[in-house]
Short mmCIF file of C-alpha atoms and ligand atoms in Angstrom, two decimals:
data_model
loop_
_atom_site.label_atom_id
_atom_site.label_comp_id
_atom_site.label_asym_id
_atom_site.label_seq_id
_atom_site.Cartn_x
_atom_site.Cartn_y
_atom_site.Cartn_z
CA MET A 577 0.00 0.00 0.01
CA ILE A 578 2.65 2.42 1.09
CA ARG A 579 4.78 1.34 -1.87
CA THR A 580 2.02 2.03 -4.33
CA SER A 581 1.34 5.50 -3.02
CA SER A 582 5.02 6.49 -3.05
CA LYS A 583 5.15 5.29 -6.66
CA VAL A 584 2.20 7.48 -7.50
CA VAL A 585 3.82 10.41 -5.75
CA ALA A 586 7.08 9.79 -7.55
CA THR A 587 5.27 9.64 -10.92
CA CYS A 588 3.50 12.93 -10.19
CA VAL A 589 6.77 14.57 -9.18
CA VAL A 590 8.49 13.42 -12.36
CA ALA A 591 5.49 14.55 -14.44
CA THR A 592 5.49 17.93 -12.77
CA PHE A 593 9.24 18.28 -13.26
CA LEU A 594 8.97 17.42 -16.96
CA TRP A 595 6.16 19.90 -17.38
CA VAL A 596 8.12 22.63 -15.61
CA SER A 597 11.29 22.06 -17.59
CA ALA A 598 9.37 21.80 -20.84
CA ALA A 599 7.55 25.03 -20.00
CA MET A 600 10.85 26.77 -19.26
CA ALA A 601 12.68 25.35 -22.28
CA GLY A 602 14.12 28.41 -23.88
CA GLU A 603 16.42 29.21 -26.73
CA VAL A 604 19.74 31.01 -26.76
CA GLU A 605 21.00 32.36 -30.01
CA VAL A 606 24.74 32.42 -29.65
CA LEU A 607 27.05 34.55 -31.73
CA HIS A 608 30.64 33.24 -31.80
CA TRP A 609 33.54 32.79 -34.20
CA TRP A 610 34.66 29.28 -33.27
CA THR A 611 34.64 27.53 -36.60
CA SER A 612 38.05 25.79 -36.96
CA GLY A 613 38.34 22.08 -36.16
CA GLY A 614 39.49 22.55 -32.53
CA GLU A 615 37.19 25.53 -31.94
CA ALA A 616 34.11 23.72 -33.29
CA ALA A 617 34.83 20.68 -31.09
CA ALA A 618 35.12 22.97 -28.07
CA VAL A 619 31.94 24.97 -28.65
CA GLY A 620 30.09 21.74 -29.41
CA VAL A 621 30.57 20.84 -25.71
CA LEU A 622 28.52 23.89 -24.68
CA LYS A 623 25.80 23.18 -27.26
CA ASP A 624 25.41 19.63 -25.98
CA MET A 625 25.36 20.58 -22.31
CA LEU A 626 22.73 23.24 -22.91
CA LYS A 627 20.57 20.87 -24.88
CA LYS A 628 20.85 18.26 -22.09
CA GLU A 629 19.33 20.83 -19.76
CA GLY A 630 16.37 21.09 -22.11
CA HIS A 631 17.24 24.36 -23.88
CA ASP A 632 17.81 25.06 -27.53
CA TRP A 633 20.95 26.47 -29.09
CA LYS A 634 20.58 28.57 -32.18
CA ASP A 635 24.00 28.80 -33.75
CA PHE A 636 25.15 32.19 -35.06
CA ALA A 637 28.70 31.32 -36.11
CA VAL A 638 30.60 33.93 -38.07
CA SER A 639 33.93 32.65 -39.29
CA GLY A 640 37.11 34.76 -39.23
CA GLY A 641 39.99 34.45 -36.78
CA ALA A 642 40.01 36.80 -33.78
CA GLY A 643 36.40 37.74 -34.37
CA ALA A 644 36.47 40.91 -36.47
CA ASN A 645 33.73 39.58 -38.77
CA ALA A 646 31.72 38.39 -35.79
CA MET A 647 31.88 41.85 -34.19
CA THR A 648 30.67 43.47 -37.40
CA ALA A 649 27.77 41.04 -37.55
CA LEU A 650 26.96 41.70 -33.92
CA LYS A 651 26.90 45.48 -34.37
CA SER A 652 24.61 45.31 -37.38
CA ARG A 653 22.16 43.05 -35.53
CA ALA A 654 22.26 45.29 -32.48
CA VAL A 655 21.75 48.46 -34.54
CA SER A 656 18.63 46.90 -36.07
CA GLY A 657 17.32 46.27 -32.57
CA ASN A 658 17.61 42.52 -32.80
CA PRO A 659 20.79 41.35 -31.06
CA PRO A 660 21.37 37.63 -30.45
CA THR A 661 20.69 36.49 -26.87
CA ALA A 662 24.37 35.70 -26.19
CA ALA A 663 27.57 36.87 -27.88
CA GLN A 664 31.27 36.14 -27.60
CA VAL A 665 32.66 39.55 -26.64
CA LYS A 666 35.91 40.30 -24.83
CA GLY A 667 37.88 42.78 -22.76
CA PRO A 668 37.07 46.55 -22.79
CA GLN A 669 34.27 45.96 -25.33
CA ILE A 670 32.23 44.37 -22.53
CA GLN A 671 32.23 47.76 -20.79
CA GLN A 672 31.17 49.49 -23.95
CA TRP A 673 28.15 47.19 -24.43
CA ALA A 674 27.27 47.49 -20.74
CA GLU A 675 27.38 51.32 -20.90
CA MET A 676 24.64 51.15 -23.53
CA GLY A 677 22.40 49.46 -20.98
CA VAL A 678 21.62 46.49 -23.20
CA LEU A 679 23.23 43.70 -21.12
CA ALA A 680 21.51 41.29 -18.74
CA ASN A 681 22.63 41.38 -15.15
CA LEU A 682 24.06 38.01 -14.14
CA ASP A 683 24.48 38.70 -10.44
CA ASP A 684 22.02 36.07 -9.27
CA VAL A 685 23.74 33.24 -11.22
CA ALA A 686 27.09 34.55 -9.99
CA LYS A 687 25.91 34.59 -6.41
CA ALA A 688 24.29 31.18 -6.52
CA ASN A 689 27.45 29.68 -8.00
CA ASN A 690 30.01 31.60 -6.02
CA TRP A 691 31.77 33.26 -8.97
CA ASP A 692 33.37 35.90 -6.72
CA LYS A 693 35.35 33.15 -4.99
CA LEU A 694 35.98 31.02 -8.06
CA VAL A 695 37.14 33.57 -10.66
CA PRO A 696 40.54 35.29 -10.23
CA PRO A 697 40.07 38.97 -9.44
CA GLN A 698 42.01 40.12 -12.53
CA VAL A 699 39.47 38.31 -14.69
CA ALA A 700 36.38 39.16 -12.59
CA LYS A 701 37.22 42.89 -13.07
CA ILE A 702 36.87 42.55 -16.84
CA MET A 703 33.52 40.75 -16.53
CA LYS A 704 31.86 43.33 -14.24
CA TYR A 705 30.37 46.68 -15.00
CA ASP A 706 29.63 49.03 -12.15
CA GLY A 707 30.17 46.15 -9.71
CA HIS A 708 27.70 43.82 -11.49
CA TRP A 709 28.47 40.66 -13.44
CA VAL A 710 27.59 41.29 -17.10
CA ALA A 711 29.78 38.67 -18.76
CA VAL A 712 30.84 35.06 -18.13
CA PRO A 713 34.51 34.13 -18.59
CA VAL A 714 35.14 30.93 -20.49
CA ASN A 715 38.90 30.24 -20.51
CA VAL A 716 42.40 31.68 -20.46
CA HIS A 717 44.45 31.62 -23.64
CA LYS A 718 48.17 32.43 -23.65
CA ILE A 719 49.36 34.30 -26.73
CA ASN A 720 53.17 34.16 -26.68
CA TRP A 721 53.59 30.54 -27.80
CA MET A 722 55.66 29.19 -30.62
CA TRP A 723 54.37 25.87 -32.05
CA CYS A 724 57.10 23.65 -33.49
CA ASN A 725 57.35 20.50 -35.54
CA PRO A 726 60.31 18.69 -33.92
CA GLU A 727 60.76 16.37 -36.92
CA VAL A 728 61.40 19.32 -39.25
CA PHE A 729 63.92 20.71 -36.80
CA ARG A 730 65.64 17.30 -36.64
CA LYS A 731 65.76 16.93 -40.40
CA ALA A 732 67.20 20.43 -40.78
CA LYS A 733 69.66 19.78 -37.89
CA ALA A 734 68.41 23.01 -36.33
CA LYS A 735 67.76 23.93 -32.71
CA ILE A 736 64.39 25.16 -31.44
CA PRO A 737 65.28 28.81 -30.82
CA THR A 738 65.04 30.61 -27.50
CA THR A 739 66.52 33.91 -28.72
CA TRP A 740 66.00 35.94 -31.85
CA ASP A 741 69.62 35.33 -32.93
CA GLU A 742 69.05 31.59 -32.66
CA PHE A 743 65.80 32.06 -34.59
CA VAL A 744 67.75 33.42 -37.58
CA VAL A 745 70.36 30.63 -37.43
CA SER A 746 67.70 27.89 -37.22
CA SER A 747 65.46 29.47 -39.85
CA ASP A 748 68.33 29.60 -42.36
CA LYS A 749 69.03 25.91 -41.79
CA ILE A 750 65.34 25.01 -42.13
CA LYS A 751 65.06 26.93 -45.36
CA LYS A 752 68.16 25.26 -46.75
CA ALA A 753 66.73 21.85 -45.89
CA GLY A 754 63.68 22.67 -48.05
CA PHE A 755 61.08 23.54 -45.41
CA ILE A 756 59.19 26.71 -44.65
CA PRO A 757 60.63 28.11 -41.37
CA VAL A 758 57.51 30.08 -40.31
CA ALA A 759 53.90 29.15 -41.06
CA PHE A 760 52.11 32.48 -41.27
CA GLY A 761 48.78 33.87 -42.26
CA GLY A 762 48.95 37.42 -43.59
CA GLN A 763 45.90 38.92 -41.91
CA ASN A 764 46.16 42.01 -39.80
CA TRP A 765 45.32 40.27 -36.52
CA GLN A 766 47.86 37.53 -37.16
CA GLU A 767 50.54 40.11 -37.85
CA ALA A 768 49.56 41.91 -34.63
CA THR A 769 49.59 38.63 -32.68
CA ALA A 770 53.15 37.93 -33.73
CA PHE A 771 54.12 41.56 -33.22
CA GLU A 772 52.90 41.83 -29.61
CA SER A 773 54.88 38.74 -28.65
CA ILE A 774 57.92 40.25 -30.35
CA VAL A 775 57.38 43.52 -28.44
CA VAL A 776 57.42 41.75 -25.07
CA GLY A 777 60.30 39.51 -26.22
CA VAL A 778 62.46 42.39 -27.46
CA GLY A 779 61.52 45.08 -24.91
CA GLY A 780 60.39 43.21 -21.77
CA VAL A 781 57.17 43.45 -19.80
CA ASP A 782 57.41 47.12 -18.76
CA PHE A 783 58.04 48.18 -22.32
CA TYR A 784 55.06 46.12 -23.44
CA VAL A 785 52.83 47.77 -20.85
CA ASN A 786 53.94 51.28 -21.71
CA THR A 787 53.54 50.80 -25.42
CA LEU A 788 50.72 48.36 -26.10
CA VAL A 789 48.63 48.65 -22.93
CA LYS A 790 49.09 52.28 -21.82
CA ALA A 791 49.75 53.30 -25.41
CA ASP A 792 52.23 56.00 -24.42
CA PRO A 793 53.40 57.71 -27.64
CA LYS A 794 56.78 58.57 -26.07
CA ALA A 795 57.51 54.96 -25.20
CA ILE A 796 56.32 53.89 -28.65
CA ASP A 797 58.54 56.28 -30.62
CA SER A 798 61.74 54.64 -29.34
CA ASP A 799 64.74 52.59 -30.43
CA THR A 800 63.28 49.51 -28.73
CA MET A 801 60.14 49.82 -30.86
CA VAL A 802 62.31 50.16 -33.95
CA LYS A 803 64.02 46.94 -32.97
CA ALA A 804 60.64 45.21 -32.49
CA PHE A 805 59.55 46.27 -35.99
CA GLU A 806 62.86 45.10 -37.43
CA THR A 807 62.34 41.71 -35.78
CA LEU A 808 58.86 41.45 -37.29
CA ARG A 809 60.44 42.02 -40.70
CA THR A 810 62.98 39.30 -39.98
CA VAL A 811 60.16 36.91 -39.18
CA LYS A 812 58.45 37.82 -42.49
CA LYS A 813 61.62 36.87 -44.36
CA TYR A 814 61.08 33.28 -43.31
CA THR A 815 57.41 32.96 -44.32
CA ASP A 816 56.29 31.54 -47.70
CA LYS A 817 54.84 33.49 -50.60
CA ASN A 818 51.35 32.08 -50.10
CA ALA A 819 51.05 33.55 -46.58
CA PRO A 820 48.94 36.64 -47.49
CA GLY A 821 45.31 36.05 -46.49
CA ARG A 822 45.88 32.54 -45.17
CA ASP A 823 43.71 31.59 -42.19
CA TRP A 824 45.52 30.83 -38.94
CA ASN A 825 44.32 27.21 -38.76
CA LEU A 826 45.70 26.51 -42.25
CA ALA A 827 49.05 27.84 -41.03
CA THR A 828 48.84 25.48 -38.02
CA SER A 829 48.09 22.62 -40.34
CA MET A 830 51.36 23.33 -42.20
CA VAL A 831 53.19 22.69 -38.92
CA ILE A 832 51.04 19.61 -38.24
CA LYS A 833 51.86 18.17 -41.65
CA GLY A 834 55.56 18.91 -41.42
CA GLN A 835 55.63 21.48 -44.24
CA ALA A 836 56.66 24.26 -41.86
CA ALA A 837 58.77 24.33 -38.69
CA MET A 838 57.07 26.93 -36.46
CA GLN A 839 54.04 29.13 -35.96
CA PHE A 840 53.64 32.14 -33.63
CA MET A 841 50.08 31.80 -32.31
CA GLY A 842 47.96 31.71 -29.16
CA ASP A 843 47.10 28.30 -27.77
CA TRP A 844 43.89 27.92 -29.73
CA ALA A 845 46.47 26.44 -32.16
CA LYS A 846 46.80 23.60 -29.68
CA GLY A 847 43.15 22.80 -30.34
CA GLU A 848 44.12 22.06 -33.96
CA PHE A 849 46.94 19.70 -32.97
CA THR A 850 44.52 17.94 -30.60
CA ALA A 851 41.83 17.70 -33.26
CA ALA A 852 44.43 16.15 -35.59
CA GLY A 853 45.19 13.51 -32.92
CA GLN A 854 48.66 14.87 -32.17
CA SER A 855 50.34 14.88 -28.75
CA PRO A 856 52.55 17.53 -27.20
CA GLY A 857 56.20 16.56 -26.68
CA VAL A 858 55.83 13.85 -29.36
CA ASP A 859 54.30 15.24 -32.54
CA TYR A 860 54.66 18.89 -31.66
CA VAL A 861 56.44 21.08 -29.18
CA ALA A 862 55.18 24.34 -27.62
CA VAL A 863 57.74 26.81 -26.35
CA PRO A 864 57.62 30.53 -25.55
CA VAL A 865 58.23 33.00 -28.36
CA PRO A 866 61.99 33.91 -28.20
CA GLY A 867 62.69 36.19 -25.25
CA THR A 868 59.28 35.75 -23.61
CA SER A 869 59.87 32.88 -21.19
CA ASN A 870 59.04 35.08 -18.20
CA SER A 871 55.92 36.75 -19.57
CA TYR A 872 52.36 35.77 -20.18
CA LEU A 873 50.16 37.70 -22.57
CA PHE A 874 46.63 36.59 -21.72
CA ASN A 875 43.38 36.50 -23.53
CA VAL A 876 40.14 35.53 -21.87
CA ASP A 877 37.15 34.54 -23.97
CA SER A 878 33.75 35.49 -22.57
CA PHE A 879 30.07 35.75 -23.32
CA ILE A 880 27.75 38.64 -22.75
CA MET A 881 23.98 38.14 -22.59
CA PHE A 882 21.57 40.69 -24.03
CA LYS A 883 18.44 41.70 -22.10
CA VAL A 884 15.41 39.65 -23.18
CA LYS A 885 11.79 39.78 -22.10
CA ASP A 886 10.89 36.13 -22.64
CA LYS A 887 11.13 34.23 -19.29
CA ALA A 888 12.16 30.95 -20.91
CA ALA A 889 14.91 32.67 -22.85
CA GLN A 890 16.13 34.32 -19.64
CA GLU A 891 16.18 30.86 -18.04
CA ALA A 892 18.21 29.49 -20.96
CA GLN A 893 20.71 32.40 -20.71
CA LYS A 894 21.18 31.78 -17.00
CA THR A 895 21.62 28.07 -17.55
CA MET A 896 24.26 28.77 -20.19
CA ALA A 897 26.06 31.15 -17.82
CA ARG A 898 25.99 28.60 -15.02
CA LEU A 899 27.21 25.74 -17.26
CA ILE A 900 30.18 27.74 -18.53
CA LEU A 901 31.77 27.96 -15.13
CA SER A 902 30.84 24.37 -14.12
CA PRO A 903 33.82 22.00 -13.56
CA GLU A 904 32.69 19.62 -16.28
CA PHE A 905 32.48 22.32 -18.95
CA GLN A 906 35.70 23.96 -17.87
CA THR A 907 37.49 20.64 -18.22
CA VAL A 908 36.09 19.28 -21.48
CA PHE A 909 35.90 22.62 -23.29
CA ASN A 910 39.45 23.65 -22.46
CA LEU A 911 40.85 20.22 -23.35
CA ASN A 912 39.46 20.79 -26.85
CA LYS A 913 40.17 24.48 -27.11
CA GLY A 914 43.84 24.48 -26.05
CA SER A 915 43.23 27.03 -23.30
CA ILE A 916 43.19 26.52 -19.53
CA PRO A 917 40.27 26.77 -17.09
CA VAL A 918 39.45 30.30 -15.97
CA ARG A 919 38.25 29.31 -12.49
CA PHE A 920 39.92 27.83 -9.44
CA GLY A 921 39.34 24.29 -8.23
CA ILE A 922 39.54 22.31 -11.49
CA ASP A 923 41.34 18.98 -11.37
CA ARG A 924 44.54 19.28 -13.42
CA THR A 925 45.14 15.59 -14.03
CA LYS A 926 43.28 15.41 -17.35
CA PHE A 927 45.36 18.23 -18.81
CA ASP A 928 48.69 17.77 -20.64
CA ASP A 929 52.11 19.31 -20.11
CA VAL A 930 51.46 22.36 -22.25
CA ALA A 931 48.35 23.17 -20.19
CA HIS A 932 50.20 22.49 -16.95
CA ARG A 933 52.93 24.91 -18.00
CA SER A 934 50.37 27.51 -18.86
CA MET A 935 48.56 27.02 -15.54
CA SER A 936 51.77 27.40 -13.52
CA GLU A 937 52.90 30.41 -15.52
CA PHE A 938 49.52 32.05 -15.20
CA GLU A 939 49.75 31.83 -11.41
CA ALA A 940 53.41 32.84 -11.23
CA THR A 941 53.07 35.81 -13.58
CA ALA A 942 49.84 36.93 -11.89
CA SER A 943 51.77 37.39 -8.64
CA ASP A 944 54.92 39.02 -10.10
CA GLY A 945 53.19 41.45 -12.46
CA SER A 946 54.25 39.93 -15.76
CA LEU A 947 50.78 38.67 -16.54
CA GLN A 948 49.61 41.23 -19.08
CA PRO A 949 46.58 41.62 -21.37
CA SER A 950 46.89 40.96 -25.07
CA MET A 951 46.50 44.03 -27.29
CA ALA A 952 45.89 41.97 -30.43
CA HIS A 953 43.14 39.96 -28.76
CA GLU A 954 41.17 42.90 -27.41
CA MET A 955 42.13 42.71 -23.75
CA ALA A 956 44.31 45.78 -23.42
CA VAL A 957 43.04 48.87 -25.24
CA TYR A 958 39.76 50.22 -26.59
CA PRO A 959 38.85 49.22 -30.15
CA ALA A 960 39.80 52.62 -31.68
CA VAL A 961 43.35 52.45 -30.33
CA ARG A 962 43.68 48.77 -31.27
CA GLY A 963 42.42 49.56 -34.78
CA ALA A 964 45.03 52.34 -35.11
CA MET A 965 47.75 49.98 -33.96
CA PHE A 966 46.61 47.27 -36.37
CA ASP A 967 46.72 49.68 -39.29
CA VAL A 968 50.31 50.72 -38.71
CA ILE A 969 51.51 47.18 -38.03
CA THR A 970 49.88 45.82 -41.18
CA ASN A 971 51.05 48.73 -43.32
CA PHE A 972 54.59 48.18 -42.12
CA TYR A 973 54.38 44.42 -42.63
CA ASN A 974 53.04 44.74 -46.16
CA SER A 975 55.30 47.50 -47.48
CA ASP A 976 58.92 48.54 -47.39
CA MET A 977 58.28 51.20 -44.73
CA SER A 978 61.36 51.51 -42.48
CA ALA A 979 61.11 50.33 -38.88
CA LYS A 980 61.96 53.85 -37.74
CA GLU A 981 59.09 55.31 -39.69
CA ALA A 982 56.78 52.58 -38.37
CA ALA A 983 57.60 53.47 -34.74
CA LYS A 984 56.90 57.15 -35.48
CA LYS A 985 53.66 56.35 -37.27
CA LEU A 986 52.51 54.08 -34.45
CA ALA A 987 53.09 56.84 -31.86
CA ALA A 988 51.22 59.37 -34.01
CA ALA A 989 48.30 56.99 -34.74
CA VAL A 990 47.82 56.17 -31.09
CA LYS A 991 47.84 59.85 -30.12
CA GLU A 992 45.20 60.58 -32.74
CA ALA A 993 43.01 57.61 -31.79
CA GLU A 994 43.06 58.61 -28.13
CA THR A 995 41.96 62.14 -28.83
CA GLU A 996 39.10 60.99 -31.07
C1 BGC B 2403 39.97 34.02 -29.45
C2 BGC B 2403 40.07 32.55 -29.53
C3 BGC B 2403 39.99 32.10 -30.98
C4 BGC B 2403 41.05 32.87 -31.79
C5 BGC B 2403 41.06 32.57 -33.29
C6 BGC B 2403 40.98 34.72 -30.34
O1 BGC B 2403 40.82 36.10 -30.30
O2 BGC B 2403 40.14 34.44 -28.13
O3 BGC B 2403 39.05 31.90 -28.80
O4 BGC B 2403 40.17 30.73 -31.07
O5 BGC B 2403 40.85 34.25 -31.67
O6 BGC B 2403 39.85 32.85 -33.83
#
């Protein structure tokens, strides 16, 4: 008797639960630019987890490395009064969207899930506007990596370089042996990615901060900046003639296939090696860009949520926000993406040596001040200043402008962008 009635109660509870979750099943339309092999595998984890919770994912993927195309698409949708419900937006741009008053406040999810304790303060600061959570951090990418094919180095009898002088010696040997020394994609953000690592490698952390974070024209118009531009030109010398316009993941695949020896790229490149079934220390080697072993240029991906009226859609947004910082998502997503978890308390054992190195360096550099935001990946300066920097870097890279002139132009462009 008692058994039967508890069965009935249980059935009713399940039925009620199903009804409630079906009633609250909402949809999130998610704008992102994760379309390469590794990126798609990573974002697929979020889609599946959201679906398991009974919500729908409407994909709004806009391809194009570093997200310039995605940001253009986002602006045009927002201008027409129809933004997606969630969008991959980073750094100072989060503040700009929040200032417009269009972002949902995520404080209740943050409170219920203890984000203030779980997210490092340097990251939380970027995600909050006026003390309120308006964005969810996803991961931490390190920029100043150099991805190497050890077999190519062996065949060319060359050493994996740790200094720029060694880079020249090794690149000459690699070229002579019939390989492409540097796999490169000539797109402005890829040039800027290599350049910012060079700036910190050539000038050190303080110089990087003064020039590419504080954008101080005096520091920019200097001999050290001239040296940085000259080094960028040296790198270009070792790229192949098909580099212009090449997507970053195609450049990574040249290293994977053993056509090229190295690539300067953030650790989303690791996602490509993983997707190709390759293992670090065996099939590929990840080392710091020459001269940058004591610095960490970071890049945190994040999502903002736009205000919506529909209750079910709000529920879906909150679920997505909660899932992103859950241990399961942080583990599986980052294993695929090549980045490291953005929150404390994640078991490290599933991660490989490259991730362990990044995790240890992230902690060490956070306490000694050499953890710095990436300019190229939108963490350091406002879009207008970043755009001005990109223009000069790309004009220099694609012309015979002298390094001295480039340093002067960069200083002038930054000054102008800041007064705009
Ligand atoms: C993003 C990464 C992405 C990369 C290439 C970076 O700006 O932070 O998540 O994989 O661009 O598109």
